[in-house]
CSV table of C-alpha atoms in Angstrom, one decimal:
chain,number,residue,atom,x,y,z
A,1,MET,CA,-18.7,-6.3,-47.6
A,2,LYS,CA,-15.2,-6.4,-46.1
A,3,GLN,CA,-14.1,-8.9,-48.6
A,4,PHE,CA,-15.6,-6.9,-51.4
A,5,LEU,CA,-13.6,-3.8,-50.2
A,6,THR,CA,-10.5,-5.9,-50.3
A,7,ALA,CA,-11.2,-6.8,-53.9
A,8,VAL,CA,-11.5,-3.2,-55.0
A,9,LEU,CA,-8.5,-1.9,-53.0
A,10,LEU,CA,-6.3,-2.0,-56.1
A,11,LEU,CA,-3.1,-0.1,-56.2
A,12,SER,CA,-2.3,2.3,-59.0
A,13,ALA,CA,0.4,0.8,-61.2
A,14,PRO,CA,3.0,2.4,-63.4
A,15,ALA,CA,3.1,1.7,-67.1
A,16,ALA,CA,3.4,-2.0,-67.9
A,17,ALA,CA,3.6,-3.0,-64.3
A,18,THR,CA,1.7,-6.0,-63.2
A,19,ALA,CA,3.6,-6.4,-59.9
A,20,GLN,CA,2.6,-9.3,-57.8
A,21,GLU,CA,0.7,-9.1,-54.5
A,22,GLY,CA,0.6,-11.6,-51.8
A,23,PRO,CA,-2.7,-13.4,-51.3
A,24,ALA,CA,-5.2,-11.8,-49.0
A,25,PRO,CA,-5.0,-13.6,-45.7
A,26,CYS,CA,-7.6,-16.4,-45.3
A,27,THR,CA,-8.7,-17.3,-41.9
A,28,ALA,CA,-12.2,-18.5,-42.7
A,29,SER,CA,-13.1,-22.2,-43.1
A,30,ALA,CA,-15.6,-21.5,-45.9
A,31,PRO,CA,-14.9,-20.0,-49.3
A,32,ALA,CA,-15.6,-16.3,-49.7
A,33,SER,CA,-18.9,-15.2,-51.1
A,34,LEU,CA,-17.8,-13.3,-54.2
A,35,PRO,CA,-19.1,-9.9,-55.4
A,36,ALA,CA,-21.5,-10.1,-58.4
A,37,ASN,CA,-18.9,-9.2,-61.0
A,38,LEU,CA,-16.7,-12.1,-59.8
A,39,SER,CA,-19.4,-14.7,-59.4
A,40,GLY,CA,-18.3,-16.4,-62.6
A,41,TRP,CA,-15.1,-17.4,-60.9
A,42,ALA,CA,-16.8,-20.1,-59.0
A,43,HIS,CA,-17.9,-22.1,-62.1
A,44,PRO,CA,-15.0,-22.2,-64.4
A,45,VAL,CA,-14.9,-23.8,-67.8
A,46,ALA,CA,-11.9,-26.0,-68.7
A,47,VAL,CA,-9.7,-24.7,-71.5
A,48,THR,CA,-6.1,-25.3,-72.8
A,49,ALA,CA,-4.1,-22.2,-73.5
A,50,ALA,CA,-2.5,-22.0,-76.9
A,51,ARG,CA,1.2,-21.9,-77.5
A,52,ASP,CA,1.2,-19.1,-80.1
A,53,THR,CA,-0.8,-16.3,-81.6
A,54,ALA,CA,-2.6,-18.4,-84.2
A,55,GLY,CA,-3.7,-20.9,-81.5
A,56,ALA,CA,-4.8,-18.2,-79.2
A,57,GLY,CA,-7.5,-17.1,-81.6
A,58,ARG,CA,-9.2,-20.5,-81.0
A,59,VAL,CA,-9.0,-20.2,-77.2
A,60,THR,CA,-11.3,-17.3,-76.3
A,61,LEU,CA,-12.2,-16.3,-72.7
A,62,LEU,CA,-15.6,-14.8,-72.2
A,63,PRO,CA,-15.7,-11.8,-69.9
A,64,GLY,CA,-17.4,-12.7,-66.6
A,65,ARG,CA,-16.8,-16.4,-66.9
A,66,GLY,CA,-14.0,-18.2,-65.1
A,67,ALA,CA,-11.7,-20.6,-66.8
A,68,ALA,CA,-9.6,-23.4,-65.5
A,69,VAL,CA,-6.7,-23.1,-67.9
A,70,THR,CA,-4.1,-25.8,-68.7
A,71,LEU,CA,-0.7,-24.4,-69.6
A,72,SER,CA,2.2,-25.6,-71.5
A,73,PRO,CA,5.9,-25.9,-70.6
A,74,THR,CA,7.4,-22.4,-71.1
A,75,PRO,CA,10.0,-23.4,-73.7
A,76,ARG,CA,7.2,-24.6,-76.0
A,77,VAL,CA,5.3,-21.3,-75.9
A,78,ASP,CA,6.0,-18.8,-78.6
A,79,TYR,CA,4.7,-15.5,-77.1
A,80,PRO,CA,3.4,-12.9,-79.5
A,81,VAL,CA,5.2,-10.3,-77.3
A,82,ARG,CA,8.0,-11.4,-75.1
A,83,PRO,CA,6.7,-11.1,-71.5
A,84,GLU,CA,8.5,-8.7,-69.2
A,85,HIS,CA,9.0,-11.6,-66.8
A,86,PRO,CA,9.4,-14.6,-69.1
A,87,GLY,CA,9.4,-17.5,-66.6
A,88,GLY,CA,11.9,-20.2,-66.3
A,89,THR,CA,12.2,-23.3,-68.4
A,90,VAL,CA,10.5,-25.4,-65.7
A,91,SER,CA,7.5,-23.0,-65.5
A,92,ARG,CA,4.3,-23.0,-67.5
A,93,GLY,CA,2.7,-20.5,-69.7
A,94,GLY,CA,0.3,-19.9,-72.6
A,95,VAL,CA,-1.6,-17.5,-74.7
A,96,LEU,CA,-5.4,-16.9,-74.9
A,97,SER,CA,-7.6,-14.3,-76.4
A,98,PHE,CA,-10.7,-12.3,-75.4
A,99,ASP,CA,-12.9,-9.8,-77.1
A,100,VAL,CA,-13.8,-6.4,-75.8
A,101,THR,CA,-17.2,-5.4,-77.1
A,102,SER,CA,-17.6,-2.3,-75.0
A,103,PRO,CA,-14.7,-0.1,-74.2
A,104,GLY,CA,-13.7,0.5,-70.6
A,105,ASP,CA,-11.9,-0.9,-67.6
A,106,TYR,CA,-11.2,-4.6,-67.6
A,107,ARG,CA,-9.8,-6.7,-64.8
A,108,ILE,CA,-7.9,-10.0,-65.1
A,109,ALA,CA,-8.3,-12.2,-62.0
A,110,SER,CA,-5.7,-15.0,-61.5
A,111,SER,CA,-5.4,-17.8,-59.1
A,112,SER,CA,-1.6,-17.5,-59.0
A,113,SER,CA,1.1,-14.9,-59.1
A,114,ALA,CA,1.9,-15.8,-62.8
A,115,TRP,CA,2.9,-12.8,-64.9
A,116,ILE,CA,-0.1,-11.4,-66.9
A,117,GLU,CA,0.3,-9.4,-70.0
A,118,VAL,CA,-2.5,-8.1,-72.3
A,119,ALA,CA,-1.2,-7.5,-75.9
A,120,ARG,CA,-2.6,-6.2,-79.1
A,121,GLY,CA,-0.9,-5.4,-82.4
A,122,GLY,CA,2.4,-6.7,-81.2
A,123,LYS,CA,2.5,-4.5,-78.1
A,124,THR,CA,1.6,-4.9,-74.5
A,125,ILE,CA,-1.1,-2.8,-72.9
A,126,PRO,CA,0.1,-0.9,-69.8
A,127,SER,CA,-1.8,-2.0,-66.7
A,128,THR,CA,-3.6,0.6,-64.7
A,129,ALA,CA,-3.7,-1.0,-61.3
A,130,HIS,CA,-3.0,-4.3,-59.5
A,131,GLY,CA,-4.0,-5.9,-56.3
A,132,HIS,CA,-5.2,-9.1,-54.7
A,133,GLY,CA,-8.6,-10.8,-54.6
A,134,PRO,CA,-11.0,-11.2,-51.8
A,135,ALA,CA,-9.8,-13.3,-48.9
A,136,CYS,CA,-10.4,-17.0,-49.3
A,137,SER,CA,-11.7,-16.5,-52.8
A,138,GLY,CA,-8.8,-18.3,-54.6
A,139,ILE,CA,-8.0,-15.2,-56.5
A,140,MET,CA,-4.4,-14.3,-55.8
A,141,LYS,CA,-4.1,-11.2,-57.9
A,142,MET,CA,-6.0,-8.9,-60.1
A,143,VAL,CA,-4.6,-6.6,-62.8
A,144,ASP,CA,-6.6,-3.9,-64.5
A,145,PHE,CA,-6.4,-2.5,-68.0
A,146,LYS,CA,-8.2,0.2,-69.9
A,147,LEU,CA,-9.2,-1.3,-73.2
A,148,VAL,CA,-10.9,-0.2,-76.4
A,149,LEU,CA,-13.0,-2.3,-78.8
A,150,GLY,CA,-11.3,-5.3,-80.3
A,151,ARG,CA,-9.6,-8.6,-79.8
A,152,TYR,CA,-6.8,-8.9,-77.3
A,153,LEU,CA,-4.2,-11.6,-76.4
A,154,LEU,CA,-3.8,-12.6,-72.8
A,155,GLU,CA,-0.3,-13.9,-72.1
A,156,VAL,CA,0.4,-16.0,-69.0
A,157,ALA,CA,4.0,-16.4,-68.1
A,158,GLY,CA,6.0,-18.0,-65.3
A,159,ASN,CA,3.3,-20.0,-63.7
A,160,GLY,CA,4.7,-22.5,-61.2
A,161,GLN,CA,1.9,-25.1,-61.8
A,162,PRO,CA,0.5,-26.7,-64.9
A,163,THR,CA,-2.9,-25.1,-64.4
A,164,ILE,CA,-4.2,-21.7,-63.5
A,165,SER,CA,-7.6,-20.2,-63.0
A,166,LEU,CA,-8.3,-16.9,-64.9
A,167,MET,CA,-11.2,-14.6,-65.5
A,168,VAL,CA,-11.7,-11.5,-67.5
A,169,VAL,CA,-14.0,-9.1,-65.8
A,170,ARG,CA,-15.7,-6.0,-67.3
A,171,MET,CA,-15.6,-3.4,-64.5
A,172,PRO,CA,-18.5,-1.1,-64.0
B,1,MET,CA,66.6,-2.0,-43.9
B,2,THR,CA,65.3,-4.3,-41.2
B,3,ARG,CA,64.7,-8.0,-41.6
B,4,ALA,CA,61.0,-7.3,-41.6
B,5,ALA,CA,61.2,-5.0,-44.6
B,6,PRO,CA,61.3,-7.6,-47.3
B,7,ASN,CA,58.2,-9.2,-45.8
B,8,ILE,CA,56.4,-5.9,-45.8
B,9,VAL,CA,57.3,-5.3,-49.4
B,10,LEU,CA,56.1,-8.8,-50.3
B,11,LEU,CA,52.8,-8.2,-48.4
B,12,VAL,CA,52.3,-4.9,-50.1
B,13,GLY,CA,52.9,-6.6,-53.4
B,14,ILE,CA,50.4,-9.3,-52.7
B,15,VAL,CA,47.8,-6.7,-51.7
B,16,LEU,CA,48.4,-4.7,-54.8
B,17,LEU,CA,48.1,-7.8,-57.0
B,18,ALA,CA,44.8,-8.7,-55.3
B,19,CYS,CA,43.4,-5.3,-55.9
B,20,ALA,CA,44.5,-5.4,-59.5
B,21,ALA,CA,42.9,-8.8,-59.9
B,22,ALA,CA,39.6,-7.4,-58.6
B,23,THR,CA,39.2,-5.4,-61.8
B,24,ARG,CA,40.2,-6.9,-65.1
B,25,PRO,CA,41.3,-4.7,-68.0
B,26,ASP,CA,38.0,-5.2,-69.9
B,27,TRP,CA,36.0,-3.5,-67.1
B,28,HIS,CA,36.4,0.1,-65.9
B,29,TRP,CA,34.4,1.9,-63.4
B,30,ARG,CA,32.8,5.1,-64.7
B,31,LEU,CA,32.1,7.1,-61.7
B,32,PRO,CA,31.4,10.7,-60.9
B,33,PRO,CA,34.2,12.9,-59.6
B,34,GLY,CA,34.8,12.1,-56.0
B,35,TRP,CA,33.4,8.6,-56.0
B,36,THR,CA,35.8,5.8,-55.3
B,37,PRO,CA,35.2,2.3,-56.8
B,38,PRO,CA,33.3,0.0,-54.5
B,39,PRO,CA,35.0,-2.9,-52.8
B,40,VAL,CA,35.2,-6.0,-55.0
B,41,PRO,CA,36.2,-9.4,-53.6
B,42,ALA,CA,39.6,-10.4,-54.9
B,43,ASP,CA,38.3,-13.8,-55.9
B,44,ASN,CA,35.5,-12.3,-58.0
B,45,PRO,CA,37.0,-9.7,-60.2
B,46,MET,CA,34.7,-7.6,-62.5
B,47,SER,CA,34.7,-8.5,-66.1
B,48,ALA,CA,32.3,-7.7,-69.0
B,49,THR,CA,31.6,-11.3,-69.7
B,50,LYS,CA,30.7,-12.0,-66.1
B,51,ILE,CA,28.4,-8.9,-65.9
B,52,ALA,CA,26.6,-10.0,-69.1
B,53,LEU,CA,26.1,-13.4,-67.6
B,54,GLY,CA,24.9,-12.0,-64.3
B,55,ARG,CA,22.4,-9.7,-66.1
B,56,ARG,CA,20.9,-12.7,-67.9
B,57,LEU,CA,20.8,-14.7,-64.7
B,58,PHE,CA,19.2,-11.8,-62.8
B,59,TYR,CA,16.1,-12.1,-65.1
B,60,ASN,CA,16.1,-15.9,-65.2
B,61,ALA,CA,13.3,-17.5,-63.2
B,62,ASP,CA,15.0,-20.9,-63.3
B,63,LEU,CA,16.7,-19.7,-60.2
B,64,SER,CA,13.5,-20.5,-58.3
B,65,ILE,CA,12.1,-24.0,-57.6
B,66,ASP,CA,9.2,-23.8,-60.0
B,67,GLY,CA,10.5,-21.3,-62.5
B,68,SER,CA,8.1,-18.5,-61.4
B,69,MET,CA,10.5,-16.1,-59.7
B,70,ALA,CA,13.7,-14.4,-60.8
B,71,CYS,CA,15.7,-11.8,-58.9
B,72,ALA,CA,13.9,-9.3,-61.2
B,73,THR,CA,10.5,-10.5,-60.0
B,74,CYS,CA,11.0,-8.6,-56.8
B,75,HIS,CA,13.7,-6.2,-57.9
B,76,GLU,CA,12.0,-4.3,-60.7
B,77,GLN,CA,13.9,-1.7,-62.6
B,78,HIS,CA,11.1,0.8,-62.8
B,79,HIS,CA,10.9,0.7,-59.0
B,80,GLY,CA,14.6,1.4,-58.6
B,81,PHE,CA,15.1,-2.4,-58.4
B,82,SER,CA,12.6,-2.7,-55.5
B,83,ASP,CA,9.0,-3.5,-55.9
B,84,GLY,CA,5.6,-1.9,-55.1
B,85,ASN,CA,4.5,-4.3,-52.3
B,86,ALA,CA,4.9,-4.1,-48.6
B,87,THR,CA,6.5,-7.5,-48.7
B,88,HIS,CA,6.7,-10.1,-51.4
B,89,SER,CA,5.3,-13.6,-51.1
B,90,GLY,CA,7.6,-16.6,-51.5
B,91,VAL,CA,7.5,-19.0,-54.5
B,92,HIS,CA,4.7,-21.1,-53.0
B,93,GLY,CA,2.8,-18.1,-51.5
B,94,GLU,CA,4.7,-18.1,-48.3
B,95,PRO,CA,4.2,-14.7,-46.5
B,96,GLY,CA,7.0,-12.3,-47.1
B,97,ARG,CA,8.8,-10.9,-44.1
B,98,ARG,CA,10.5,-7.7,-45.1
B,99,ASN,CA,10.3,-4.9,-47.7
B,100,VAL,CA,12.3,-5.5,-50.8
B,101,PRO,CA,15.4,-3.3,-50.7
B,102,ALA,CA,16.3,-1.2,-53.7
B,103,LEU,CA,19.6,-2.1,-55.4
B,104,ALA,CA,21.0,1.3,-56.6
B,105,ASN,CA,24.6,1.6,-55.6
B,106,VAL,CA,24.3,-1.6,-53.6
B,107,ALA,CA,28.0,-2.3,-54.3
B,108,TRP,CA,28.9,0.3,-51.7
B,109,MET,CA,26.7,-1.0,-48.9
B,110,PRO,CA,28.8,-2.4,-46.0
B,111,SER,CA,26.2,-4.9,-45.2
B,112,LEU,CA,23.3,-6.2,-47.3
B,113,THR,CA,20.1,-7.0,-45.4
B,114,TRP,CA,17.8,-5.1,-43.2
B,115,GLY,CA,18.9,-6.8,-40.0
B,116,ASP,CA,22.1,-8.9,-40.4
B,117,PRO,CA,25.4,-7.1,-40.3
B,118,ARG,CA,27.3,-10.4,-41.0
B,119,VAL,CA,26.2,-10.4,-44.6
B,120,ARG,CA,28.8,-8.3,-46.1
B,121,THR,CA,29.2,-9.3,-49.7
B,122,LEU,CA,26.7,-9.6,-52.5
B,123,GLU,CA,28.0,-13.1,-53.2
B,124,ALA,CA,26.8,-14.2,-49.7
B,125,GLN,CA,23.6,-12.2,-49.8
B,126,LEU,CA,22.3,-13.7,-53.0
B,127,LEU,CA,22.0,-17.1,-51.5
B,128,ILE,CA,19.5,-15.8,-49.0
B,129,PRO,CA,16.6,-15.2,-51.4
B,130,ILE,CA,17.6,-18.2,-53.6
B,131,ALA,CA,17.9,-20.8,-51.0
B,132,GLY,CA,16.9,-19.2,-47.7
B,133,THR,CA,14.1,-20.5,-45.5
B,134,HIS,CA,13.4,-17.6,-43.2
B,135,PRO,CA,11.4,-16.8,-45.1
B,136,VAL,CA,11.2,-19.0,-48.2
B,137,GLU,CA,11.6,-16.8,-51.2
B,138,MET,CA,12.8,-18.6,-54.4
B,139,GLY,CA,12.6,-22.0,-52.7
B,140,MET,CA,15.8,-23.6,-53.9
B,141,ASN,CA,17.0,-24.9,-50.4
B,142,GLY,CA,18.2,-28.4,-51.0
B,143,HIS,CA,17.7,-28.1,-54.7
B,144,GLU,CA,20.7,-25.9,-55.6
B,145,ASP,CA,22.1,-28.5,-57.9
B,146,GLU,CA,19.0,-28.2,-60.1
B,147,ILE,CA,20.1,-24.7,-61.1
B,148,ALA,CA,23.2,-26.0,-62.7
B,149,GLU,CA,21.2,-28.8,-64.4
B,150,ARG,CA,18.7,-26.3,-65.8
B,151,LEU,CA,21.3,-23.8,-67.0
B,152,GLY,CA,23.6,-26.6,-68.3
B,153,THR,CA,21.1,-27.7,-70.8
B,154,ASP,CA,21.4,-24.3,-72.6
B,155,ASP,CA,24.3,-24.2,-74.9
B,156,CYS,CA,24.4,-20.4,-74.7
B,157,TYR,CA,24.6,-20.4,-71.0
B,158,ARG,CA,27.5,-23.0,-71.1
B,159,ARG,CA,29.4,-20.6,-73.4
B,160,MET,CA,28.7,-17.6,-71.2
B,161,PHE,CA,29.9,-19.4,-68.1
B,162,ARG,CA,33.1,-20.5,-70.0
B,163,ALA,CA,33.7,-16.9,-71.0
B,164,ALA,CA,33.0,-15.5,-67.6
B,165,PHE,CA,34.9,-18.1,-65.6
B,166,PRO,CA,37.8,-19.4,-67.6
B,167,ALA,CA,39.9,-20.1,-64.5
B,168,ARG,CA,37.1,-22.4,-63.3
B,169,ASP,CA,36.6,-24.1,-66.6
B,170,GLY,CA,33.2,-22.5,-67.0
B,171,ALA,CA,31.8,-24.4,-64.0
B,172,ILE,CA,28.1,-23.9,-63.5
B,173,ASP,CA,27.4,-24.0,-59.8
B,174,MET,CA,26.0,-21.9,-57.0
B,175,THR,CA,29.4,-20.2,-56.6
B,176,THR,CA,29.7,-19.0,-60.2
B,177,VAL,CA,26.0,-18.2,-60.4
B,178,ALA,CA,26.4,-16.0,-57.3
B,179,ASP,CA,29.6,-14.4,-58.5
B,180,ALA,CA,28.1,-13.5,-61.8
B,181,LEU,CA,24.9,-12.0,-60.2
B,182,ALA,CA,27.1,-10.1,-57.8
B,183,ALA,CA,29.2,-8.6,-60.6
B,184,PHE,CA,26.1,-7.5,-62.4
B,185,GLU,CA,24.5,-6.0,-59.3
B,186,ARG,CA,27.7,-4.0,-58.7
B,187,THR,CA,27.1,-2.2,-62.0
B,188,LEU,CA,23.7,-0.9,-60.8
B,189,ILE,CA,25.0,2.6,-60.3
B,190,SER,CA,22.7,5.5,-59.9
B,191,ASP,CA,24.4,8.9,-60.2
B,192,HIS,CA,22.3,11.0,-62.5
B,193,ALA,CA,19.5,12.2,-60.2
B,194,PRO,CA,18.7,15.9,-60.1
B,195,TYR,CA,20.3,15.8,-56.7
B,196,ASP,CA,23.6,14.9,-58.4
B,197,ALA,CA,23.4,17.7,-60.8
B,198,TRP,CA,22.6,20.1,-57.9
B,199,ARG,CA,25.6,18.8,-56.0
B,200,ALA,CA,27.7,19.4,-59.1
B,201,GLY,CA,26.8,23.0,-59.2
B,202,ASP,CA,23.5,23.2,-61.1
B,203,ALA,CA,21.4,25.1,-58.6
B,204,ALA,CA,18.3,24.9,-60.8
B,205,ALA,CA,18.4,21.1,-60.9
B,206,LEU,CA,16.3,21.1,-57.7
B,207,SER,CA,13.2,23.1,-57.3
B,208,PRO,CA,13.1,25.8,-54.6
B,209,LEU,CA,11.0,23.6,-52.5
B,210,ALA,CA,13.4,20.7,-52.9
B,211,ARG,CA,16.3,22.9,-52.1
B,212,ARG,CA,14.6,23.9,-48.9
B,213,GLY,CA,14.1,20.2,-48.3
B,214,ALA,CA,17.8,19.7,-48.8
B,215,ARG,CA,18.6,22.3,-46.2
B,216,LEU,CA,16.3,20.5,-43.8
B,217,PHE,CA,17.6,17.1,-44.7
B,218,PHE,CA,21.2,18.0,-44.1
B,219,GLY,CA,20.4,20.4,-41.3
B,220,PRO,CA,17.8,20.7,-38.6
B,221,ALA,CA,15.7,17.7,-39.5
B,222,GLY,CA,18.8,15.5,-38.8
B,223,CYS,CA,18.1,13.0,-41.6
B,224,ALA,CA,21.7,13.0,-42.8
B,225,GLU,CA,22.9,11.8,-39.5
B,226,CYS,CA,22.0,8.3,-40.6
B,227,HIS,CA,21.1,8.8,-44.2
B,228,ALA,CA,24.7,9.8,-44.8
B,229,GLY,CA,27.1,9.8,-47.8
B,230,PRO,CA,26.4,9.6,-51.5
B,231,ASN,CA,24.0,6.8,-51.1
B,232,PHE,CA,22.2,8.2,-48.0
B,233,SER,CA,23.0,5.4,-45.6
B,234,ASP,CA,25.6,5.1,-42.8
B,235,GLY,CA,25.3,1.4,-43.1
B,236,ALA,CA,24.5,1.2,-39.4
B,237,PHE,CA,21.6,-0.2,-37.5
B,238,HIS,CA,19.2,2.1,-35.8
B,239,ALA,CA,15.8,2.1,-34.2
B,240,ILE,CA,13.5,4.8,-35.3
B,241,ALA,CA,10.7,3.8,-32.9
B,242,PRO,CA,10.6,2.1,-29.6
B,243,ALA,CA,11.0,-1.6,-29.9
B,244,GLN,CA,7.8,-3.5,-29.4
B,245,SER,CA,7.7,-6.4,-27.0
B,246,HIS,CA,6.8,-9.6,-28.9
B,247,ALA,CA,7.5,-7.9,-32.2
B,248,ALA,CA,7.4,-10.4,-35.0
B,249,ASP,CA,10.7,-9.0,-36.3
B,250,ARG,CA,13.4,-8.1,-33.8
B,251,GLY,CA,15.7,-6.8,-36.5
B,252,LEU,CA,19.3,-6.7,-35.4
B,253,GLY,CA,18.3,-8.2,-32.0
B,254,GLU,CA,17.4,-11.4,-33.9
B,255,ILE,CA,21.1,-11.8,-34.8
B,256,THR,CA,22.8,-10.5,-31.7
B,257,GLY,CA,20.3,-11.9,-29.2
B,258,ARG,CA,20.5,-8.6,-27.3
B,259,ALA,CA,17.2,-7.0,-26.3
B,260,SER,CA,18.9,-3.6,-26.8
B,261,ASP,CA,19.2,-4.4,-30.5
B,262,ASP,CA,15.5,-5.2,-30.9
B,263,GLY,CA,13.9,-2.9,-33.4
B,264,ARG,CA,17.2,-1.8,-34.9
B,265,PHE,CA,17.4,-2.1,-38.7
B,266,ARG,CA,20.0,-1.0,-41.2
B,267,THR,CA,19.6,2.5,-42.6
B,268,PRO,CA,18.3,2.0,-46.1
B,269,GLY,CA,19.8,4.1,-48.9
B,270,LEU,CA,17.5,6.6,-50.4
B,271,ARG,CA,18.4,6.8,-54.1
B,272,ASN,CA,15.3,6.5,-56.2
B,273,VAL,CA,13.3,6.3,-53.0
B,274,ALA,CA,10.3,7.9,-54.5
B,275,LEU,CA,9.9,4.9,-56.8
B,276,SER,CA,10.0,2.2,-54.1
B,277,ALA,CA,6.9,2.8,-51.9
B,278,PRO,CA,5.9,1.4,-49.5
B,279,TYR,CA,8.6,2.0,-47.0
B,280,LEU,CA,10.3,0.8,-43.8
B,281,HIS,CA,11.6,-2.8,-43.1
B,282,ASP,CA,8.0,-4.2,-43.1
B,283,GLY,CA,6.6,-1.9,-45.8
B,284,SER,CA,4.2,-0.4,-43.2
B,285,ALA,CA,4.6,3.2,-44.5
B,286,PRO,CA,2.6,3.6,-47.7
B,287,THR,CA,4.1,7.0,-48.6
B,288,LEU,CA,7.2,9.1,-48.0
B,289,ARG,CA,5.3,11.3,-45.7
B,290,ASP,CA,4.3,8.3,-43.6
B,291,ALA,CA,7.9,7.0,-43.6
B,292,ILE,CA,9.2,10.4,-42.4
B,293,LYS,CA,6.6,10.6,-39.7
B,294,ALA,CA,7.5,7.1,-38.5
B,295,HIS,CA,10.9,8.4,-37.5
B,296,GLY,CA,9.4,10.0,-34.4
B,297,GLU,CA,11.9,8.5,-32.1
B,298,VAL,CA,14.9,10.0,-33.8
B,299,ALA,CA,13.5,13.0,-35.8
B,300,ARG,CA,10.4,14.9,-35.2
B,301,VAL,CA,9.7,16.7,-38.4
B,302,PRO,CA,7.1,19.5,-38.3
B,303,GLU,CA,4.1,18.9,-40.6
B,304,ASN,CA,4.8,22.0,-42.6
B,305,ASP,CA,8.3,20.7,-43.4
B,306,LEU,CA,7.1,17.5,-44.9
B,307,PRO,CA,6.4,18.8,-48.5
B,308,ALA,CA,9.9,20.2,-48.7
B,309,LEU,CA,11.5,17.0,-47.5
B,310,THR,CA,9.5,14.8,-49.8
B,311,ALA,CA,10.3,17.2,-52.7
B,312,PHE,CA,14.0,16.8,-51.9
B,313,LEU,CA,13.6,13.0,-51.8
B,314,ALA,CA,11.9,13.1,-55.2
B,315,GLY,CA,15.1,14.8,-56.4
B,316,LEU,CA,16.9,11.5,-55.7
B,317,THR,CA,15.1,9.8,-58.6
B,318,ASP,CA,17.5,9.0,-61.4
B,319,PRO,CA,15.4,8.6,-64.6
B,320,ARG,CA,18.4,7.3,-66.6
B,321,PHE,CA,19.0,4.6,-64.1
B,322,VAL,CA,15.5,3.2,-64.2
B,323,GLN,CA,15.5,3.2,-68.0
B,324,ASP,CA,19.1,2.1,-68.7
B,325,THR,CA,19.0,-0.8,-71.1
B,326,ARG,CA,22.3,-2.1,-69.7
B,327,PHE,CA,20.3,-3.1,-66.6
B,328,SER,CA,17.1,-4.4,-68.2
B,329,LEU,CA,15.9,-7.8,-69.4
B,330,PRO,CA,18.4,-8.8,-72.1
B,331,ASP,CA,17.0,-9.3,-75.6
B,332,TYR,CA,20.0,-11.1,-76.9
B,333,ALA,CA,22.5,-13.7,-75.8
B,334,CYS,CA,25.2,-15.4,-77.8
B,335,GLY,CA,24.2,-13.3,-80.8
B,336,LYS,CA,20.7,-14.6,-80.8
B,337,ARG,CA,17.4,-13.0,-79.9
B,338,LEU,CA,16.0,-14.4,-76.7
């Protein structure tokens, strides 16, 4: 329960802000038991992020299902919208897509502090909150967005490692 | 004329030349009446080309070991060049130690960290986040040469360094990187808050509640005794609460070794303070109310005065500063879109 409360203690965020949070402290020897809406995090599918908008349409994340995402060197990524924090040349990034079939609040969970942007129609969507994941869950940060029906692009920028775990979560 | 006079004349001449060299003709400070230009090291004069280079570097995450962190990662413009976290993790997830300081008018600060009065120039301070180890932030300790290698592969950066540092043949190294970043940060001037308009004579610029807060701030609440001057900091190190034994962060005592300095931290400036929550050296105060109440050792503010004081502090927010495109992520360099 305490871990779940940690998960939902998100901070309100000003427009476009997806500020990083430090990881929740982990003192347990076993992985956290995740709340139901994050349970898909534990069984990720492997995908390779695209390097541009066209490719992103072929790499679709399913809400509620985790993904182990392989990224590309940042200089090889052509972002549809330039990320607010672009990442250095030695970092990794990529573009994916996901579909919103019911409007509402969505959460992007990430295993690292990489910069997360959700874009549509050539513009980024302002985030509504940010925070960190449950202790020992492997979720470093979570960013919330209010989304309407349609397809969205998920931009990942400035990741320090070649891979990242991501999950799109429909919030109740 | 005594024999010493020619030497004095020579000395004065050298000083004047050094001051003149600190500001090149292509850079002019635009400051409100009554403000004097900040100190600028004679060996790092301001120039437009250097500032443009520093701005680009400020947003470049290649200054961190894995390319994930730029200066702007922690110093976000919409937070007054602070961020919204208590502390900020290092590049590998190392726990952060202290709250990210805001950068408005940082050029005038006599020292540049929460607890170390020895760090007196931006050029010196910049190396702490880039290559420091207590804590690790950008993680470049022992890898400083990689920055030059990364930047040197970019033709535009090479041109920008040549333009900014002609006397150093456009050298790309930690010295020129720090000099350019420092020059840019000296331009982060916030002087268009409602408070500034109020000071200039526009009584309506602050609400009646904020004006009451101003009277408290500069009067009985005693805030201005430390939060003094145009940037609301006396630059000195104070304890606002009794030092805790075995505290993880001794503050100034960590530098001096004196127990009497434990718990003393440099007075932070307050410009744009409403945008930079949470507060205090460890980010332990989530709101301005909490931060004011944490000053119990030096200023006991009655509960019913808190709304006025927080209204006054909100009047230090400079909307133009946090939206000024001269300070934001550059879209162009060398005539090309980035």
